[in-house]
Amino acid sequence: MVDESIDIKAASEAAVAKFQLERVLNQDQGGRRTSMLGTVDGRPALLVVERAPFPTSEGYLGRLPGSLARLRNLGANDVYSWHMAQTGAADNDTPSTATGDDFYPDVKINLIYPCTETHVKKYSKQGARLVTETPALYRDKVRPYMEAKRAEGRLNWVYNIIEGRTEVEDVIYRTPLGRAGDEGFLLLPDLNWDRSTLDALHLLALVERRDLWSLRDLRRRHVPWLRHMRDAIVEATVATYPSIEADQLKLYVHYQPTYYHFHIHVVHVALEAGATQATGKAIGLDSIVETLEVMKGKGEEEAGMDGVSLTYTLGEASELWTQVFAPLKTARPASRPPGQGR
């Protein structure tokens, strides 16, 4: 039985090496898994290739950055830069910095240098908590927190992009700077997109106006503006990528967002939903518009998202958890998320 098992394994390994491609059937998981039809020894065969997780060995991971065969920079702004890289043995006839058409990257690399303790907390493994932010909590605790973060200069990289000082070559669409008023915006690739796999398309729409920090600032009077922005963003995306149709795009915003300048995420519907599109993080733009439209009452045009409770997830290392919601936990019944009242 042992010898038979070894023979089967050896035969299957040999069959993989003999695979002859006829056509690619599908790419999914953002291009990380590919299904191919072909033959092995003249008989039909289907081969599915999927990128494996990184090893956990610190020795391997420590050697990885210095052992890359080729590297191509995609962009840089402030302390952030992002790259595509090719692992494996380098070709002695080609430079380590990739510029040619024979560059086949298999690793996406983001560098934050120099990084801060806030960056370290964000990217460290941590538990998650579900919290409910009431209008009163937003007014008394979260809004002042947002204001403090904006005052620390954390939006400099955003303003650099909007004002055309950095990432000019990365902007795929923009209204004339300063001439579109409140309707001014620009589109650029999200730093997590490889800029080539259209099924994994992920763009950011940054608005020029600076009075909107997050979805909490949206009011019923903003509904026409939001509808116009949605149409303009979709139109610009489709014009830039003609193979994508309007009903293949999803638009959403994050709460809590990573930075407090209102922006809209644009993704292909085929992009597999990870944590950034999950309930408790992403809220569809159309859903926000519909919520605003049904708000009634005194001064209804000023009714807004600051008047509703929002439930979302937080990492245990985040300042909002440690400074705002964790201290509330001991003062509530265990069955309620922090911040949720009667």
Short mmCIF file of C-alpha atoms in Angstrom, two decimals:
data_model
loop_
_atom_site.label_atom_id
_atom_site.label_comp_id
_atom_site.label_asym_id
_atom_site.label_seq_id
_atom_site.Cartn_x
_atom_site.Cartn_y
_atom_site.Cartn_z
CA MET A 1 0.00 0.00 0.00
CA VAL A 2 2.84 2.40 0.83
CA ASP A 3 4.59 1.78 -2.48
CA GLU A 4 1.31 2.22 -4.38
CA SER A 5 0.65 5.56 -2.64
CA ILE A 6 4.15 6.78 -3.51
CA ASP A 7 3.66 5.76 -7.14
CA ILE A 8 0.36 7.67 -7.36
CA LYS A 9 1.93 10.82 -5.91
CA ALA A 10 4.92 10.61 -8.24
CA ALA A 11 2.66 10.09 -11.26
CA SER A 12 0.48 13.07 -10.36
CA GLU A 13 3.55 15.31 -9.92
CA ALA A 14 4.85 14.20 -13.30
CA ALA A 15 1.44 14.91 -14.88
CA VAL A 16 1.54 18.54 -13.69
CA ALA A 17 4.86 19.05 -15.47
CA LYS A 18 3.42 17.57 -18.68
CA PHE A 19 0.40 19.90 -18.78
CA GLN A 20 -0.02 21.62 -22.16
CA LEU A 21 -2.21 24.73 -22.12
CA GLU A 22 -5.05 25.13 -24.63
CA ARG A 23 -6.93 28.06 -23.10
CA VAL A 24 -7.49 29.93 -19.86
CA LEU A 25 -11.00 29.31 -18.50
CA ASN A 26 -11.17 31.81 -15.67
CA GLN A 27 -9.27 34.05 -13.28
CA ASP A 28 -10.83 34.86 -9.93
CA GLN A 29 -9.88 36.00 -6.43
CA GLY A 30 -8.48 39.14 -7.96
CA GLY A 31 -6.28 37.16 -10.35
CA ARG A 32 -4.80 34.99 -7.60
CA ARG A 33 -6.44 31.80 -8.91
CA THR A 34 -6.45 30.69 -12.55
CA SER A 35 -8.30 27.76 -14.13
CA MET A 36 -6.82 26.37 -17.36
CA LEU A 37 -7.91 23.73 -19.86
CA GLY A 38 -5.28 21.65 -21.60
CA THR A 39 -3.93 18.17 -22.07
CA VAL A 40 -1.61 15.70 -20.36
CA ASP A 41 -0.25 13.00 -22.66
CA GLY A 42 -2.93 13.91 -25.22
CA ARG A 43 -5.85 13.53 -22.79
CA PRO A 44 -8.00 16.48 -21.57
CA ALA A 45 -6.96 17.97 -18.25
CA LEU A 46 -7.99 20.92 -16.11
CA LEU A 47 -5.33 22.70 -14.06
CA VAL A 48 -6.16 25.19 -11.28
CA VAL A 49 -3.23 27.31 -10.09
CA GLU A 50 -3.59 29.35 -6.91
CA ARG A 51 -1.03 31.47 -5.07
CA ALA A 52 -0.13 29.92 -1.72
CA PRO A 53 0.01 31.88 1.56
CA PHE A 54 3.37 33.25 2.64
CA PRO A 55 5.38 31.00 4.97
CA THR A 56 5.39 32.11 8.60
CA SER A 57 9.16 31.65 8.93
CA GLU A 58 10.74 34.94 10.01
CA GLY A 59 13.97 33.83 8.40
CA TYR A 60 12.28 33.49 5.01
CA LEU A 61 10.29 36.72 5.39
CA GLY A 62 13.38 38.61 6.51
CA ARG A 63 15.26 37.55 3.37
CA LEU A 64 12.38 38.21 0.99
CA PRO A 65 12.76 42.00 0.37
CA GLY A 66 16.44 41.66 -0.49
CA SER A 67 15.98 38.60 -2.67
CA LEU A 68 13.40 39.96 -5.13
CA ALA A 69 14.37 39.28 -8.73
CA ARG A 70 12.74 42.44 -10.12
CA LEU A 71 10.82 45.42 -8.76
CA ARG A 72 8.60 48.06 -10.35
CA ASN A 73 7.37 51.15 -8.52
CA LEU A 74 3.71 52.02 -9.07
CA GLY A 75 3.66 55.29 -7.17
CA ALA A 76 4.69 57.20 -4.06
CA ASN A 77 3.17 59.91 -1.90
CA ASP A 78 4.39 61.24 1.44
CA VAL A 79 5.50 58.17 3.47
CA TYR A 80 3.65 55.69 1.23
CA SER A 81 4.92 53.83 -1.82
CA TRP A 82 3.65 50.77 -3.63
CA HIS A 83 5.31 48.32 -5.98
CA MET A 84 4.91 45.13 -8.01
CA ALA A 85 7.67 42.56 -7.64
CA GLN A 86 8.84 39.30 -9.17
CA THR A 87 10.27 36.63 -6.89
CA GLY A 88 12.61 33.84 -7.86
CA ALA A 89 16.01 33.86 -9.53
CA ALA A 90 16.92 37.00 -11.45
CA ASP A 91 17.74 36.86 -15.14
CA ASN A 92 21.34 37.99 -15.50
CA ASP A 93 20.47 39.73 -18.77
CA THR A 94 17.78 41.97 -17.25
CA PRO A 95 18.07 44.71 -14.62
CA SER A 96 16.55 44.26 -11.16
CA THR A 97 14.30 47.27 -11.76
CA ALA A 98 11.58 46.09 -14.16
CA THR A 99 10.61 48.18 -17.16
CA GLY A 100 10.06 45.72 -20.01
CA ASP A 101 7.10 43.68 -21.22
CA ASP A 102 8.67 40.46 -19.91
CA PHE A 103 7.97 41.47 -16.30
CA TYR A 104 5.57 39.00 -14.63
CA PRO A 105 5.04 40.15 -11.03
CA ASP A 106 3.76 37.74 -8.41
CA VAL A 107 3.96 39.95 -5.31
CA LYS A 108 2.35 43.33 -4.50
CA ILE A 109 4.43 45.38 -2.03
CA ASN A 110 3.42 48.49 -0.07
CA LEU A 111 6.06 50.39 1.89
CA ILE A 112 5.37 52.93 4.65
CA TYR A 113 8.61 54.72 5.51
CA PRO A 114 9.08 56.14 8.00
CA CYS A 115 6.12 54.55 9.78
CA THR A 116 4.46 55.61 13.03
CA GLU A 117 3.09 53.69 16.00
CA THR A 118 -0.38 54.23 14.53
CA HIS A 119 0.68 52.39 11.37
CA VAL A 120 2.12 49.57 13.46
CA LYS A 121 -1.13 49.17 15.41
CA LYS A 122 -3.22 49.19 12.24
CA TYR A 123 -1.24 46.41 10.56
CA SER A 124 -0.69 44.25 13.65
CA LYS A 125 -2.82 41.17 14.31
CA GLN A 126 -5.54 42.12 16.75
CA GLY A 127 -8.99 41.13 17.91
CA ALA A 128 -12.07 42.86 16.54
CA ARG A 129 -15.04 44.36 18.38
CA LEU A 130 -18.55 45.32 17.29
CA VAL A 131 -19.59 48.74 18.56
CA THR A 132 -22.62 50.99 18.18
CA GLU A 133 -21.96 54.70 17.82
CA THR A 134 -25.02 56.70 18.89
CA PRO A 135 -25.58 60.31 17.78
CA ALA A 136 -24.59 61.44 21.29
CA LEU A 137 -21.38 59.41 21.24
CA TYR A 138 -20.52 60.78 17.83
CA ARG A 139 -21.11 64.36 18.97
CA ASP A 140 -19.31 64.13 22.31
CA LYS A 141 -16.49 61.65 21.67
CA VAL A 142 -15.95 60.63 18.05
CA ARG A 143 -16.27 64.01 16.34
CA PRO A 144 -13.61 65.57 18.63
CA TYR A 145 -11.39 62.54 17.91
CA MET A 146 -11.79 63.12 14.15
CA GLU A 147 -10.97 66.80 14.58
CA ALA A 148 -7.80 65.97 16.52
CA LYS A 149 -6.63 63.54 13.83
CA ARG A 150 -7.20 66.09 11.06
CA ALA A 151 -5.22 68.66 13.06
CA GLU A 152 -2.21 66.32 13.20
CA GLY A 153 -1.56 66.77 9.49
CA ARG A 154 -2.60 63.26 8.53
CA LEU A 155 -4.37 64.54 5.42
CA ASN A 156 -1.30 66.12 3.82
CA TRP A 157 -0.93 63.23 1.38
CA VAL A 158 -4.60 63.64 0.34
CA TYR A 159 -4.19 67.37 -0.25
CA ASN A 160 -0.98 66.73 -2.20
CA ILE A 161 -2.97 64.58 -4.62
CA ILE A 162 -5.94 66.95 -4.89
CA GLU A 163 -3.71 69.97 -5.51
CA GLY A 164 -1.67 68.15 -8.15
CA ARG A 165 1.63 68.06 -6.27
CA THR A 166 1.98 64.27 -6.18
CA GLU A 167 0.66 61.22 -8.05
CA VAL A 168 -0.20 63.40 -11.04
CA GLU A 169 0.62 60.54 -13.42
CA ASP A 170 -1.63 58.17 -11.44
CA VAL A 171 -4.81 60.25 -11.69
CA ILE A 172 -7.00 58.61 -14.32
CA TYR A 173 -9.66 61.32 -14.33
CA ARG A 174 -10.24 64.68 -12.71
CA THR A 175 -12.45 67.71 -13.12
CA PRO A 176 -10.50 70.94 -13.77
CA LEU A 177 -8.84 71.77 -10.46
CA GLY A 178 -10.74 74.47 -8.57
CA ARG A 179 -13.24 75.11 -11.36
CA ALA A 180 -15.99 72.60 -10.56
CA GLY A 181 -16.82 73.91 -7.09
CA ASP A 182 -18.40 71.36 -4.80
CA GLU A 183 -18.60 68.90 -7.70
CA GLY A 184 -14.84 68.69 -8.19
CA PHE A 185 -13.29 65.27 -7.79
CA LEU A 186 -10.57 62.99 -9.09
CA LEU A 187 -10.16 59.26 -9.61
CA LEU A 188 -7.01 57.28 -8.95
CA PRO A 189 -6.13 53.62 -8.30
CA ASP A 190 -6.40 52.35 -4.75
CA LEU A 191 -2.97 51.36 -3.46
CA ASN A 192 -4.11 47.74 -3.10
CA TRP A 193 -4.98 47.33 -6.79
CA ASP A 194 -2.32 45.98 -9.18
CA ARG A 195 -3.58 48.38 -11.92
CA SER A 196 -3.99 45.63 -14.49
CA THR A 197 -6.52 43.02 -13.30
CA LEU A 198 -9.84 44.62 -14.25
CA ASP A 199 -11.93 42.07 -12.34
CA ALA A 200 -10.11 43.33 -9.24
CA LEU A 201 -10.55 47.02 -10.13
CA HIS A 202 -10.42 49.27 -7.07
CA LEU A 203 -10.42 53.04 -7.47
CA LEU A 204 -10.73 55.96 -5.06
CA ALA A 205 -12.79 59.04 -5.80
CA LEU A 206 -11.45 61.98 -3.76
CA VAL A 207 -13.73 65.01 -3.61
CA GLU A 208 -12.14 68.45 -3.71
CA ARG A 209 -14.43 69.98 -1.08
CA ARG A 210 -13.02 69.84 2.44
CA ASP A 211 -16.15 70.38 4.53
CA LEU A 212 -17.09 66.68 4.46
CA TRP A 213 -15.01 64.52 6.78
CA SER A 214 -17.03 61.29 6.64
CA LEU A 215 -20.51 60.02 5.88
CA ARG A 216 -21.56 61.56 9.23
CA ASP A 217 -21.40 64.99 7.54
CA LEU A 218 -23.88 64.04 4.82
CA ARG A 219 -27.32 65.66 5.06
CA ARG A 220 -30.56 65.40 3.15
CA ARG A 221 -29.65 68.52 1.16
CA HIS A 222 -26.61 66.63 -0.18
CA VAL A 223 -28.76 64.04 -2.00
CA PRO A 224 -28.66 65.83 -5.41
CA TRP A 225 -24.88 66.28 -5.02
CA LEU A 226 -24.39 62.61 -4.15
CA ARG A 227 -26.48 61.45 -7.10
CA HIS A 228 -24.53 63.71 -9.45
CA MET A 229 -21.22 62.50 -8.01
CA ARG A 230 -22.26 58.88 -8.41
CA ASP A 231 -23.18 59.38 -12.08
CA ALA A 232 -20.00 61.35 -12.80
CA ILE A 233 -17.75 58.77 -11.11
CA VAL A 234 -19.37 55.85 -12.95
CA GLU A 235 -19.21 57.70 -16.27
CA ALA A 236 -15.51 58.51 -15.79
CA THR A 237 -14.67 54.92 -14.81
CA VAL A 238 -16.49 53.40 -17.77
CA ALA A 239 -14.87 55.89 -20.14
CA THR A 240 -11.43 55.02 -18.78
CA TYR A 241 -12.00 51.23 -18.87
CA PRO A 242 -14.33 50.61 -21.87
CA SER A 243 -14.56 46.86 -21.23
CA ILE A 244 -16.34 47.59 -17.93
CA GLU A 245 -20.05 48.50 -17.95
CA ALA A 246 -21.86 50.68 -15.43
CA ASP A 247 -23.70 47.78 -13.82
CA GLN A 248 -20.37 46.08 -13.10
CA LEU A 249 -19.37 48.71 -10.56
CA LYS A 250 -20.02 49.02 -6.83
CA LEU A 251 -19.64 52.32 -4.98
CA TYR A 252 -19.33 52.45 -1.20
CA VAL A 253 -17.82 54.40 1.67
CA HIS A 254 -16.17 53.19 4.86
CA TYR A 255 -17.17 53.91 8.41
CA GLN A 256 -14.95 54.32 10.23
CA PRO A 257 -12.76 55.50 7.33
CA THR A 258 -8.98 55.30 7.41
CA TYR A 259 -8.70 59.08 6.97
CA TYR A 260 -11.17 61.89 7.52
CA HIS A 261 -11.64 63.40 4.07
CA PHE A 262 -14.75 62.19 2.28
CA HIS A 263 -13.94 59.66 -0.42
CA ILE A 264 -15.79 56.95 -2.33
CA HIS A 265 -14.52 53.48 -3.18
CA VAL A 266 -15.22 52.14 -6.69
CA VAL A 267 -14.78 48.40 -7.22
CA HIS A 268 -15.64 45.80 -9.84
CA VAL A 269 -18.54 43.58 -8.79
CA ALA A 270 -16.33 40.53 -9.45
CA LEU A 271 -13.82 41.63 -6.79
CA GLU A 272 -14.24 39.13 -3.99
CA ALA A 273 -15.47 40.88 -0.88
CA GLY A 274 -12.86 40.86 1.86
CA ALA A 275 -12.81 42.74 5.15
CA THR A 276 -12.92 46.13 3.42
CA GLN A 277 -16.31 45.33 1.84
CA ALA A 278 -17.75 43.53 4.86
CA THR A 279 -20.77 44.48 6.95
CA GLY A 280 -19.48 46.66 9.75
CA LYS A 281 -17.05 48.49 7.47
CA ALA A 282 -18.54 49.29 4.04
CA ILE A 283 -21.84 51.09 3.40
CA GLY A 284 -23.20 51.29 -0.14
CA LEU A 285 -23.45 54.80 -1.56
CA ASP A 286 -26.97 54.14 -2.88
CA SER A 287 -28.06 52.97 0.58
CA ILE A 288 -26.78 56.20 2.11
CA VAL A 289 -28.69 58.24 -0.46
CA GLU A 290 -31.90 56.31 0.19
CA THR A 291 -31.50 56.75 3.96
CA LEU A 292 -31.05 60.50 3.57
CA GLU A 293 -34.05 60.79 1.26
CA VAL A 294 -36.51 59.33 3.78
CA MET A 295 -35.37 61.53 6.67
CA LYS A 296 -38.24 63.74 7.81
CA GLY A 297 -38.96 66.22 10.54
CA LYS A 298 -38.22 69.81 11.50
CA GLY A 299 -35.56 71.30 9.29
CA GLU A 300 -35.56 68.10 7.25
CA GLU A 301 -33.03 69.40 4.72
CA GLU A 302 -30.49 69.56 7.56
CA ALA A 303 -31.38 66.08 8.83
CA GLY A 304 -28.39 63.87 8.28
CA MET A 305 -26.29 60.83 9.06
CA ASP A 306 -25.13 62.42 12.31
CA GLY A 307 -28.61 61.72 13.69
CA VAL A 308 -28.58 57.92 13.36
CA SER A 309 -26.79 55.18 15.27
CA LEU A 310 -24.13 53.28 13.30
CA THR A 311 -22.80 49.83 14.19
CA TYR A 312 -19.34 48.88 12.96
CA THR A 313 -16.23 46.89 13.81
CA LEU A 314 -13.04 48.17 15.42
CA GLY A 315 -9.67 46.60 16.04
CA GLU A 316 -8.76 46.26 19.71
CA ALA A 317 -5.54 48.21 19.11
CA SER A 318 -7.34 51.17 17.51
CA GLU A 319 -7.48 54.42 19.44
CA LEU A 320 -11.25 54.62 19.05
CA TRP A 321 -11.57 51.32 20.89
CA THR A 322 -9.03 52.01 23.63
CA GLN A 323 -9.99 55.65 24.21
CA VAL A 324 -13.75 55.71 23.57
CA PHE A 325 -15.52 52.36 23.47
CA ALA A 326 -13.49 50.11 25.80
CA PRO A 327 -14.05 52.40 28.81
CA LEU A 328 -17.79 52.19 28.14
CA LYS A 329 -17.84 48.41 28.18
CA THR A 330 -17.95 48.03 31.96
CA ALA A 331 -20.92 50.42 32.17
CA ARG A 332 -23.27 48.45 29.91
CA PRO A 333 -25.09 45.10 29.99
CA ALA A 334 -22.97 42.36 28.41
CA SER A 335 -25.55 41.68 25.67
CA ARG A 336 -25.19 45.13 24.10
CA PRO A 337 -22.36 46.36 21.88
CA PRO A 338 -20.37 49.20 23.50
CA GLY A 339 -22.11 52.53 23.11
CA GLN A 340 -25.59 51.09 22.64
CA GLY A 341 -28.18 52.53 24.99
CA ARG A 342 -31.81 51.65 25.61
#
